[in-house]
XYZ file of C-alpha atoms in Angstrom:
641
model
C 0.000 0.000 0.000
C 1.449 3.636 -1.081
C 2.596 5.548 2.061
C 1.208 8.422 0.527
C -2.080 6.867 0.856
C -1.276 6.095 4.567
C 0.274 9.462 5.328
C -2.965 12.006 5.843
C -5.008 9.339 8.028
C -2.148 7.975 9.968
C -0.913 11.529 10.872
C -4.388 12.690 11.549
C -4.911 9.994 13.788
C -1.765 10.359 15.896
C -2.903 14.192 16.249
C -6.591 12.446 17.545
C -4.559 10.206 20.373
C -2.206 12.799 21.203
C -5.039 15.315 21.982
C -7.287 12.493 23.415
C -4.457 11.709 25.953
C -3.262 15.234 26.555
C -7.570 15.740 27.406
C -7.475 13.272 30.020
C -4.325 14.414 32.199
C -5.329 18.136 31.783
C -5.152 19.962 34.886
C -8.178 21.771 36.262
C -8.071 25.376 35.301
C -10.934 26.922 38.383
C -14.044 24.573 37.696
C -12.949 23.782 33.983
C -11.973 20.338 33.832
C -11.325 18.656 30.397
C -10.828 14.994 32.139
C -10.104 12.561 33.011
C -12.726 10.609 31.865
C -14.285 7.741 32.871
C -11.497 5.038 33.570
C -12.945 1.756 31.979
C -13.823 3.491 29.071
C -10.317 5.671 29.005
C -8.555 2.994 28.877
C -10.581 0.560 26.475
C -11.398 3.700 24.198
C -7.577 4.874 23.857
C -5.877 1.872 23.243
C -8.279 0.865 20.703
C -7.153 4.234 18.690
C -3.472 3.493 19.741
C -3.805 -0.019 18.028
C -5.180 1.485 14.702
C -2.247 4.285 14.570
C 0.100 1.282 15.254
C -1.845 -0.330 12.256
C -1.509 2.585 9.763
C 2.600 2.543 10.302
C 2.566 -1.152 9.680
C 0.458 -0.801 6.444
C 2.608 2.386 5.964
C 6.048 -0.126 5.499
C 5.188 -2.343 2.852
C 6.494 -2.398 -0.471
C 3.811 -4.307 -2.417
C 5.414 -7.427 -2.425
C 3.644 -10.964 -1.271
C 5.049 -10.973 2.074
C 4.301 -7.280 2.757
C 0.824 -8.251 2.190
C 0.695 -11.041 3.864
C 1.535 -8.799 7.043
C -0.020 -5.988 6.101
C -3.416 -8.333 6.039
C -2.490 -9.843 9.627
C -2.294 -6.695 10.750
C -5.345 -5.566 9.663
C -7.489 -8.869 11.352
C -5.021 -7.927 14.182
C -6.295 -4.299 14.967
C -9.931 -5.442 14.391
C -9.369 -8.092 17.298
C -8.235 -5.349 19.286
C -11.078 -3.014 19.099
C -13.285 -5.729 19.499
C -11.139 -6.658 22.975
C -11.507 -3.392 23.814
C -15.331 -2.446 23.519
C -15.083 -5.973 25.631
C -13.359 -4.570 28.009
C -15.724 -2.090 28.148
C -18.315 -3.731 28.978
C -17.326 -6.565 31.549
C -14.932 -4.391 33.155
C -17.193 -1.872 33.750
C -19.390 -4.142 35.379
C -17.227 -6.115 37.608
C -17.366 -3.015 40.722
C -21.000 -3.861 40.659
C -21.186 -7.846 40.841
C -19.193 -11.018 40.316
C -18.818 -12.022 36.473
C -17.831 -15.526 35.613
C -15.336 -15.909 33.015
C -15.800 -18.037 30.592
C -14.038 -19.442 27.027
C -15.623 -16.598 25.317
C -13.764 -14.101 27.463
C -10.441 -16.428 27.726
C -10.519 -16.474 23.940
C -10.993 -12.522 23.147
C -8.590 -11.929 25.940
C -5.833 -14.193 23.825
C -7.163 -12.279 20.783
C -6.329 -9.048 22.293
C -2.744 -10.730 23.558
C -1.765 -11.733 20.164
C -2.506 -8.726 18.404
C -0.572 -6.879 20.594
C 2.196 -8.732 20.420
C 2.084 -9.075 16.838
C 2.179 -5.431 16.775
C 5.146 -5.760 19.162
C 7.079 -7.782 17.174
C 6.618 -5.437 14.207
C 7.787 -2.257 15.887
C 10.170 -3.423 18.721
C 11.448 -6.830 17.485
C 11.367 -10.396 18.481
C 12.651 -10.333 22.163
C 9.784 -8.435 23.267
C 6.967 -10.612 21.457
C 8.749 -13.610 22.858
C 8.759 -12.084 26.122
C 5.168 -11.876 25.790
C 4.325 -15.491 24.252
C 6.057 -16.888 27.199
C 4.262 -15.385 29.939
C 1.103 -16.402 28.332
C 2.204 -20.139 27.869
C 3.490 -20.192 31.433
C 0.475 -18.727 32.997
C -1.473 -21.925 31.126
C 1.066 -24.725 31.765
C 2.679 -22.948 35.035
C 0.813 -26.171 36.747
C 2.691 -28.945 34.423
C 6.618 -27.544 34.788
C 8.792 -29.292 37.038
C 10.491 -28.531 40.193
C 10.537 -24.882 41.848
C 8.620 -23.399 38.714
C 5.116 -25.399 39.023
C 2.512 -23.156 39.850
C -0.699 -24.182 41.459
C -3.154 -25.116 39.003
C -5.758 -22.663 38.329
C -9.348 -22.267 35.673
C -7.321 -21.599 32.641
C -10.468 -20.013 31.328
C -10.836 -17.524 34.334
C -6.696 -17.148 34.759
C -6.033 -15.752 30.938
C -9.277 -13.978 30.945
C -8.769 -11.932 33.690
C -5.023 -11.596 34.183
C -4.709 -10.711 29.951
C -7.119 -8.306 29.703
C -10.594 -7.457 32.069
C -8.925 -6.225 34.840
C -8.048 -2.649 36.171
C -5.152 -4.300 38.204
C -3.105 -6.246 35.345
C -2.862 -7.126 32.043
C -2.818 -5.054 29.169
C -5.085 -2.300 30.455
C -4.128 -2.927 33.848
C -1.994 -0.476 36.510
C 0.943 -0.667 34.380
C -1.002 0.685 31.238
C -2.234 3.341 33.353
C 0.918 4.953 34.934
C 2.158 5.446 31.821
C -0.998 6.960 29.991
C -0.955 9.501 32.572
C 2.047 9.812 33.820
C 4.491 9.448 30.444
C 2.470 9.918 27.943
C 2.751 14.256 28.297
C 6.223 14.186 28.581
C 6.565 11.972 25.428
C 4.618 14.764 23.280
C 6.453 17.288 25.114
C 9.355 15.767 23.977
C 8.218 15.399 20.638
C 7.313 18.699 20.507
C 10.654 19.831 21.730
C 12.530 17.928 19.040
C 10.050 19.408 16.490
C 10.743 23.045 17.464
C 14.225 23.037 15.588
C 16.404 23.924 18.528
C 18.596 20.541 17.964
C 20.936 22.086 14.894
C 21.575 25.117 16.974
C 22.380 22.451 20.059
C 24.844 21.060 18.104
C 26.234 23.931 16.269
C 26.532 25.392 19.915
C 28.507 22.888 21.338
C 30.532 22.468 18.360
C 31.656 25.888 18.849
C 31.975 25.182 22.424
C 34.281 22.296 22.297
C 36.489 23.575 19.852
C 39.855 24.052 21.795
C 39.583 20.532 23.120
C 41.967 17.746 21.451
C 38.688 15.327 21.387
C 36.658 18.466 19.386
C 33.985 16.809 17.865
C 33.457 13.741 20.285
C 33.244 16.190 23.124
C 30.711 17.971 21.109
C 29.000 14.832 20.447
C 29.049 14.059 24.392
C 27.576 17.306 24.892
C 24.638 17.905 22.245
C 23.816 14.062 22.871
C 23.466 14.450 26.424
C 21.176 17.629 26.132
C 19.491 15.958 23.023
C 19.013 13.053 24.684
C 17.194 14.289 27.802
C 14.757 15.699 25.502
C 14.262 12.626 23.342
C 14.384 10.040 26.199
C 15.371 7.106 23.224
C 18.821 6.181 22.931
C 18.654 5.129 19.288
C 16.329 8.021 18.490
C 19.458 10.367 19.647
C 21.976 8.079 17.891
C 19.666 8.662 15.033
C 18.730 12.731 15.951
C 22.596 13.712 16.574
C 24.702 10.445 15.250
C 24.119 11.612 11.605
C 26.031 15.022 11.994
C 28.747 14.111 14.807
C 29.958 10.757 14.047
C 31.701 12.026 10.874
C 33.259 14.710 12.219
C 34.693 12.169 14.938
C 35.884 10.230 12.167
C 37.352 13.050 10.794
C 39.314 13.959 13.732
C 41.406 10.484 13.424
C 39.518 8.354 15.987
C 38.383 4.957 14.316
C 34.721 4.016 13.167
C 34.196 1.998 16.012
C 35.485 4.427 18.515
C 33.247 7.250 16.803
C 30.158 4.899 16.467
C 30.603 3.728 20.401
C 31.325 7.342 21.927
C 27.560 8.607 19.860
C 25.861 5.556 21.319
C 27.209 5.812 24.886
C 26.585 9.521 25.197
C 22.979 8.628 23.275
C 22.028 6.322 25.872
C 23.070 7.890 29.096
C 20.605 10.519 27.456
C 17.841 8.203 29.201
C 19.247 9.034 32.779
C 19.810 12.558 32.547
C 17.588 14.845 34.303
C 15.208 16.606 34.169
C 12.922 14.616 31.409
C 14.930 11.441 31.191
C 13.297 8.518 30.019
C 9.745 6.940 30.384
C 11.464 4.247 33.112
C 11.921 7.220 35.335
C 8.909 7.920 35.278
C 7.482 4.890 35.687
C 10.488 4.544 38.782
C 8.755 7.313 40.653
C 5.196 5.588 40.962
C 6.843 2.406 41.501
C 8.791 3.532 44.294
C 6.111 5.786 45.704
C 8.535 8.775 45.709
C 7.900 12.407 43.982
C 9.165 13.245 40.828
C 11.714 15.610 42.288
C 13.078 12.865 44.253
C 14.462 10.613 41.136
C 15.858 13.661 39.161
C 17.961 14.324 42.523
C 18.672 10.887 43.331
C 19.930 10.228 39.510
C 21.740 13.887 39.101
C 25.448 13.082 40.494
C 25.211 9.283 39.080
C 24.425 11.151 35.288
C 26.754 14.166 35.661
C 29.539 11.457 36.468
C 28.643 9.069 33.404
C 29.271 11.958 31.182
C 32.228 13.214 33.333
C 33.625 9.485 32.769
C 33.137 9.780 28.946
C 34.728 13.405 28.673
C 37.496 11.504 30.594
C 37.381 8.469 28.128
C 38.162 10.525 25.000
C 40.779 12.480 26.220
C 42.821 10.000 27.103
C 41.907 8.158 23.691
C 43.169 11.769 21.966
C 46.146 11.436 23.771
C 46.710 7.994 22.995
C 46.395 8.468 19.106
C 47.975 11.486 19.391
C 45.644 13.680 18.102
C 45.939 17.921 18.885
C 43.918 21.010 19.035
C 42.527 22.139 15.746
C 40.522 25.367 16.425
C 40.631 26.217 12.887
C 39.152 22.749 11.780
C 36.044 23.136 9.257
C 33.330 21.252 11.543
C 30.806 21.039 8.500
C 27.864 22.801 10.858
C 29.093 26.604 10.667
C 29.473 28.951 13.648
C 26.738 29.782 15.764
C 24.505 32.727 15.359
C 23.019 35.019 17.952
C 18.865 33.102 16.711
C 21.088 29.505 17.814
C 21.740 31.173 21.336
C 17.848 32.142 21.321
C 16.786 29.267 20.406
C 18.203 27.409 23.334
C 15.373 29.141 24.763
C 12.996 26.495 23.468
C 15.141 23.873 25.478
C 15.572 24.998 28.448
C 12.778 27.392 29.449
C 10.390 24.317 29.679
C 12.834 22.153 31.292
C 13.052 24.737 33.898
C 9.262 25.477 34.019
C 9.015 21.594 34.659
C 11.660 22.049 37.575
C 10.156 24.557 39.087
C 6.725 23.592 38.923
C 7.901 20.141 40.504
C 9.306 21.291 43.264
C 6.344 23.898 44.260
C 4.394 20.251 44.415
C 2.964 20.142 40.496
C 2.003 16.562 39.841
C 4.909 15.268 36.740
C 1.945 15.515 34.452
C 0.854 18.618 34.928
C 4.682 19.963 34.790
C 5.360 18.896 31.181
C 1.826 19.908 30.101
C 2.127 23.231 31.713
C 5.781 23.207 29.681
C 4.068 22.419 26.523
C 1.752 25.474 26.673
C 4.726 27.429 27.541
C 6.344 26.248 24.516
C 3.906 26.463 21.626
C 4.211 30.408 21.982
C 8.029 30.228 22.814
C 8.498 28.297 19.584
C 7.832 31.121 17.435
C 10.782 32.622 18.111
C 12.916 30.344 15.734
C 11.842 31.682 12.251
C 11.308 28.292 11.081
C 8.732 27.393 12.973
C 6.730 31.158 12.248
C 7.326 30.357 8.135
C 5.624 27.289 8.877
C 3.485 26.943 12.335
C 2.272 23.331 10.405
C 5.320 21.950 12.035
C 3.830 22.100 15.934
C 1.028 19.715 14.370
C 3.361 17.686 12.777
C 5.324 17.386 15.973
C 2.040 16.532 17.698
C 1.172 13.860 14.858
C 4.768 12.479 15.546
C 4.232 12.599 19.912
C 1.144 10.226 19.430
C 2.547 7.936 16.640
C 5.929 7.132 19.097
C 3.473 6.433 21.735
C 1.162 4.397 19.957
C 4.348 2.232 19.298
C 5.700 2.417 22.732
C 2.340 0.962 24.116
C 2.395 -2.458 22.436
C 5.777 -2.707 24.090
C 3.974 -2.075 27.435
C 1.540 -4.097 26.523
C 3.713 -7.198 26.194
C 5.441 -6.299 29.233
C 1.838 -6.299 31.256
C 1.269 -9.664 30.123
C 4.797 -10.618 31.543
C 3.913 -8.816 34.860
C 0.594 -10.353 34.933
C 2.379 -13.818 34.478
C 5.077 -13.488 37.284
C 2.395 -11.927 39.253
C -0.501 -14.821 39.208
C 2.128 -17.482 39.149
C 4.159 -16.002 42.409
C 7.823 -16.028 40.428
C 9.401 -12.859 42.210
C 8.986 -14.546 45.474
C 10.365 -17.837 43.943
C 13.146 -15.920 42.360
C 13.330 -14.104 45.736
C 13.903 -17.318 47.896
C 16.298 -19.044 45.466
C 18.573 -15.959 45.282
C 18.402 -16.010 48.903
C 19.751 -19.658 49.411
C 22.194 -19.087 46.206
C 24.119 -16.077 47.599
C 23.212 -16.085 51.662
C 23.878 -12.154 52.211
C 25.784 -11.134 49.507
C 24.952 -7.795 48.295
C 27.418 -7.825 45.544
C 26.561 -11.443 44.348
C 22.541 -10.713 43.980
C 23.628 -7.711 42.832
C 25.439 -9.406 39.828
C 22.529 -11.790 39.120
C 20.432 -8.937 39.268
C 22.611 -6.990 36.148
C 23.024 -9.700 34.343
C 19.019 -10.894 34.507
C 18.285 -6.841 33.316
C 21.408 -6.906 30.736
C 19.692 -10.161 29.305
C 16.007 -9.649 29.425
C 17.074 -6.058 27.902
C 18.751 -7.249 24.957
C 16.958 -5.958 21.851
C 14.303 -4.046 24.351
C 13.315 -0.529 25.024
C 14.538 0.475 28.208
C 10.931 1.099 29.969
C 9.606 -2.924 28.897
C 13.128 -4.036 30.489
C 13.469 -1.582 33.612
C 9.806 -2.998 34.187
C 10.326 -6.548 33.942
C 13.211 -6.762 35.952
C 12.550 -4.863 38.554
C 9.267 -7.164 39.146
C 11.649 -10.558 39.014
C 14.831 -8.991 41.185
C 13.531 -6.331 42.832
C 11.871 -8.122 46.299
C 15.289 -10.282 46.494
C 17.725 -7.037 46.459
C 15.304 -5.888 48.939
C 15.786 -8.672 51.332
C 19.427 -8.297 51.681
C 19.149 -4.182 52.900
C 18.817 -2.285 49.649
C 16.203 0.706 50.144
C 13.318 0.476 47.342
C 14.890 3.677 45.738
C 18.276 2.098 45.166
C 17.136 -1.198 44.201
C 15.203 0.690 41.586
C 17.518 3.060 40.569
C 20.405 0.282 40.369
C 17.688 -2.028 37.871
C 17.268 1.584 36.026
C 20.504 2.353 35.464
C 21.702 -0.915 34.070
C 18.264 -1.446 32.246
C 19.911 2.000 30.053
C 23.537 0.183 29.888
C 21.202 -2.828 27.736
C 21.182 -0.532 25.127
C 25.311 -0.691 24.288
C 26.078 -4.486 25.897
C 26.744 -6.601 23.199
C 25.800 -9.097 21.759
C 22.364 -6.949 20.766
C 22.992 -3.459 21.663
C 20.357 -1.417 19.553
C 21.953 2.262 20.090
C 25.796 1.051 18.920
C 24.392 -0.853 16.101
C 22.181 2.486 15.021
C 25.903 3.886 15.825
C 27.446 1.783 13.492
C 25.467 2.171 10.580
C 26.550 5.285 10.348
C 29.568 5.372 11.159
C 30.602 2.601 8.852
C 32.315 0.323 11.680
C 30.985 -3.027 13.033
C 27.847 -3.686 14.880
C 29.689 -5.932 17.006
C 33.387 -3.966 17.178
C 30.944 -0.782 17.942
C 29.059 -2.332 20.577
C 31.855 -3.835 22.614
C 33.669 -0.314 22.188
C 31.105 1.441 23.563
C 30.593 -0.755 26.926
C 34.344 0.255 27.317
C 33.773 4.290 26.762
C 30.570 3.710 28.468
C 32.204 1.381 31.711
C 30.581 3.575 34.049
C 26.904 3.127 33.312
C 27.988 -0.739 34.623
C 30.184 0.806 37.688
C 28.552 3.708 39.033
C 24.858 1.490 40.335
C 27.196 -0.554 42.201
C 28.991 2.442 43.818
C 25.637 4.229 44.877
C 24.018 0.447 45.750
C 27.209 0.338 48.450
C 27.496 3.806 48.946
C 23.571 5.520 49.160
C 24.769 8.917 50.136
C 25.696 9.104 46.254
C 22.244 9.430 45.247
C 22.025 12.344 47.779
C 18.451 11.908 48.466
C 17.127 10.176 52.037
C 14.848 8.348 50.540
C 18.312 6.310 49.259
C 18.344 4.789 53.074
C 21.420 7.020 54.748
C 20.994 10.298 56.333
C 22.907 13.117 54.202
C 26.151 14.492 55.328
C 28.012 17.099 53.116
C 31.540 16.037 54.003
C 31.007 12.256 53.824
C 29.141 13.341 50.626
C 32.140 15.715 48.991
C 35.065 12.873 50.203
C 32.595 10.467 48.193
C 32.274 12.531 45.229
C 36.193 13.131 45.579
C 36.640 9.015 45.172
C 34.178 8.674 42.536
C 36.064 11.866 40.063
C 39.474 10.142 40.933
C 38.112 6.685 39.801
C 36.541 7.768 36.993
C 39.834 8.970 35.933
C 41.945 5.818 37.071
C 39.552 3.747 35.094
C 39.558 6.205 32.052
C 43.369 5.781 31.824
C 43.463 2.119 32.520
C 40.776 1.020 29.760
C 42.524 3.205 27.048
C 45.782 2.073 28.476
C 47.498 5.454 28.364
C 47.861 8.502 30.623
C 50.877 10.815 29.932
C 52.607 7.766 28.207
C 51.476 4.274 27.499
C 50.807 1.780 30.395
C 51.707 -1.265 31.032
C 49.838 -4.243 32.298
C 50.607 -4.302 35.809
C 49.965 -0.206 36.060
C 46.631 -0.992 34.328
C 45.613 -3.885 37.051
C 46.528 -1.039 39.701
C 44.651 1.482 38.598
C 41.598 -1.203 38.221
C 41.924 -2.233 41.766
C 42.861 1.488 43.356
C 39.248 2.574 41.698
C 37.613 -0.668 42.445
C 38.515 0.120 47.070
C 37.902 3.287 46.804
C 34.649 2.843 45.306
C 33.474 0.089 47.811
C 32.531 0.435 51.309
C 34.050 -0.632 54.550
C 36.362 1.354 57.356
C 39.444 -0.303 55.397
C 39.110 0.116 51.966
C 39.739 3.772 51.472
C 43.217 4.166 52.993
C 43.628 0.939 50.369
C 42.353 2.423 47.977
C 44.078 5.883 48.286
C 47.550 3.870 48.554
C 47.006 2.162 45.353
C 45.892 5.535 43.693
C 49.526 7.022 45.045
C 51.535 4.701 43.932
C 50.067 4.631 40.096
C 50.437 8.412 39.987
C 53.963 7.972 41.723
C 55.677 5.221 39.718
C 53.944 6.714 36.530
C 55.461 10.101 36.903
C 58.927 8.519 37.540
C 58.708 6.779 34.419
C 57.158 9.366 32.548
C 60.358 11.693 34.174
C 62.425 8.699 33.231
C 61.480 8.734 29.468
C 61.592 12.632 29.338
C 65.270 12.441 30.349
C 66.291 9.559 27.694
C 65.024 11.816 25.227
C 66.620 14.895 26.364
C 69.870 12.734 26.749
C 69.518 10.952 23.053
């Protein structure tokens, strides 16, 4: 089907959700009141439109041929299951506060209807983990009762089970709790940070920091770094940045002498840690904060040292990489984006004017919500400023058409991951997982800490970082918990490396989007940017043993501002003791044993106990010592020669 056909309907129905959505989160303005509506019918009513947008892009990507068709039909049978599941929902669910209703194989079977479809749509947009993710929570909840050993569930009305766990309830499934945090609670700052993206303040960004960066040996990877990590709080999507920012500053990079992997791994790990800088971050955040049962506020000053240090740690990673290739200053190089203009400084406006409106309103008490909506009518007037948006104001709607079409997508993610919840939920597997980490590690925090990455690094492969974060933090969450973590840090640790998913080979989404532009490997890419990006992997271990990182009380230790400053003195000198060791050069090249010092010297002073910082703090002397002896050493065989 011609996607000029699709065009006009699919972008008129993304404008329908995103207005829809926007309706039922809007504030109260004195006894005006827009929504919210009517939850049952909310819920049934919106995802019904969500699942014909999702439609429309799928019919939107074929090319005519057989197969195309083939899907493009299944997808059509597919979206008519799901609005008949959801004027189903409808009408049971409505009905359950008032009596008992007995499922039956009617239900069970429109429930499965409304299951497949969604993950069909899944699997279309996000890839096969996700759908498979899905299809086995569904097969377990039916045969839970017939697997062996610790994972037999207790047998259950399969009718009444996949009925009401899949779909008519307000508690799980795919319209349950899950489905509604994120319809009011991410769904405004998604179009807010469409809308922000669509205002064209991104060029001058980059132009900006371009300029910016200029006198530093790394030039355009620092830029990168920098319009990447503002980019990417807007965008909250690591391979949407890669994609956003990737295209301009990985060939400049390349330019500059580093490699194609190098330039495709230092865009992807600045694109992802995008998703944990504050204030918008990404949807997981978001979803952290209800979780938790903590304020908004809270998580963007929990997560504000841990972020500022990732992207201290890459800053750190390339100069040392500049030094090691040898590459100097060019001031006078051409970047390929021109100088900045006095309208690029204005339109930085457009950035940060609503991200401060959102920080402001947040800490006066505004619900998240009504922060980034308040933002958004703050920015449609603000936007005018940049003359391309006044010669053509069409580009607001567009940006609105664009806000509901990502989040149509996004939702058959969370829809598959409600059917997983739903699963481990009815079937009891976090407490399962909960008392089998318990007799596997006894009270090792580092051990269930490890089990914990690895489950999130696994399950995240090939995910978004919301349907991962999610899922994870349902499985490993009640375990960590057990053995003394604080619900913040538990959450914020699963967060954290939930984001890292998105640059750990084998699938690493962002550094593959990395490498296709930037001409290197997927794979070469990938494991190059888990070794700029280390400290997405180190730093949730350093605030899971050390709380006061995360600043906030909430993170289980009282604040005090010198044990705070001697920890953020430890965490700037690891960063750069790992930085050196990884690239293997600091003022000269290193060897192997001055590399395992530096490991271990950032490794003690990063982990708690009365002994390990006078450790660590020796080790750290003795690599600067014996490495400016030998540096001296060399200086003086090349004087003498």
């Amino acid at each position: 089907m011609s996607n000029r056909i699709i065009a006009w309907p699919l972008a008129l129905l993304s404008l329908v959700v995103t207005l829809y959505g926007l309706a039922n989160v809007m504030p109260a303005i004195g006894d005006f009141r827009i929504g919210p509506f009517d939850m049952v019918f909310f819920r049934g009513s919106f995802f019904a439109l969500c699942a014909v947008v999702v439609m429309l892009s799928v019919l939107g990507r074929s090319d005519g041929s057989f197969q195309h068709r083939l899907i493009s039909l299944v997808a059509v049978i597919c979206t008519l299951g799901l609005l008949w599941s959801s004027w189903s929902f409808y009408q049971i669910s409505s009905k359950l506060d008032e009596a008992m209703f007995l499922f039956g194989p009617a239900e069970m079977w429109l429930a499965l209807i409304a299951a497949g479809g969604s993950l069909f749509f899944c699997w279309r947009i996000w890839g096969v983990p996700v759908a498979l993710l899905g299809i086995f929570g569904i097969l377990y909840m039916a045969t839970g009762h017939h697997w062996p050993g610790i994972l037999q569930t207790v047998e259950m009305d399969m009718a009444e089970t996949l009925a009401q766990n899949l779909l008519y309830s307000l508690d799980s499934g795919i319209l349950g709790s899950t489905f509604s945090i994120v319809i009011t609670t991410v769904f405004p700052f998604i179009i807010l940070g469409a809308v922000l993206e669509g205002v064209g303040a991104g060029d001058s960004m980059i132009r900006i920091a371009f300029s910016c960066m200029r006198h530093t040996a790394g030039g355009p990877a620092h830029a990168a770094v920098l319009s990447s990590g503002l980019f990417g709080t807007v965008s909250g999507s690591a391979v949407g940045n890669v994609v956003g920012t990737g295209v301009v500053t990985i060939p400049m990079i390349k330019r500059r002498g580093f490699t194609p992997n190098f330039a495709g791994a230092v865009e992807a790990a600045a694109s992802t840690g995008g998703q944990i800088m504050p204030p918008i971050m990404g949807a997981a955040a978001l979803v952290m904060a209800d979780f938790v049962g903590v304020s908004y506020l809270t998580i963007i000053i929990a997560v504000l040292v841990p972020a500022i240090a990732y992207y201290g740690s890459l800053f750190a990673m390339i100069v040392f990489e500049s030094r090691r290739l040898g590459i100097k200053v060019d001031a006078n190089e051409d970047n390929g984006v021109g100088q900045p203009t006095r309208q690029d400084y204005l339109n930085l406006l457009l950035i940060f004017a609503p991200l401060g409106l959102i920080v402001v309103l947040l800490i006066m008490g505004l619900s998240p919500s009504g922060a980034s909506i308040s933002a958004l009518a703050l920015l449609f007037p603000l936007s005018f400023i940049n003359p391309a948006v006044r010669e053509k104001p069409i580009k607001l709607i567009q940006a609105l058409c664009g806000g509901g079409r990502t989040f149509s997508q996004l939702l058959m993610a969370i829809a598959a991951v409600s059917i997983v919840i739903s699963a481990l939920s009815v079937t009891g597997v976090p407490l399962k997982f909960g008392i089998l980490l318990g007799s596997l590690v006894s009270d090792s925090l580092l051990l269930s800490l490890v089990i914990a990455a690895f489950c999130c690094i696994i399950l995240g492969m090939g995910m978004p970082t919301l349907p991962a974060y999610v899922t994870v933090a349902t499985i490993a969450i009640p375990a960590m918990l057990q053995l003394g973590l604080e619900p913040l840090t538990a959450h914020m640790f699963v967060f954290f490396i939930a984001v890292a998913s998105a640059i750990t080979p084998p699938v690493a989404l962002a550094a593959f989007a990395a490498a296709s532009i930037s001409g290197g490997g997927p794979v070469g890419t990938s494991v190059q940017a888990s070794k700029v990006g280390v400290m997405i992997f180190a730093i949730p271990f350093a605030f899971a043993f050390n709380p006061l990182l995360l600043t906030v009380d909430s993170a289980g230790v009282e604040f005090s501002l010198v044990a705070w400053l001697w920890l953020l003195v430890k965490l700037v000198v690891g960063i750069l003791l790992v930085a050196t060791a990884l690239t293997g050069f600091d003022k000269r090249k290193l060897n192997l044993v001055e590399i395992l010092v530096r490991l271990a010297a950032a490794c003690f002073l990063l982990a708690p106990g009365m002994f390990m910082d006078p450790i660590g703090v020796a080790l750290t002397v003795v690599a600067l010592v014996w490495h400016r002896r030998a540096d001296c050493k060399v200086f003086r065989l090349k004087v003498a020669d």
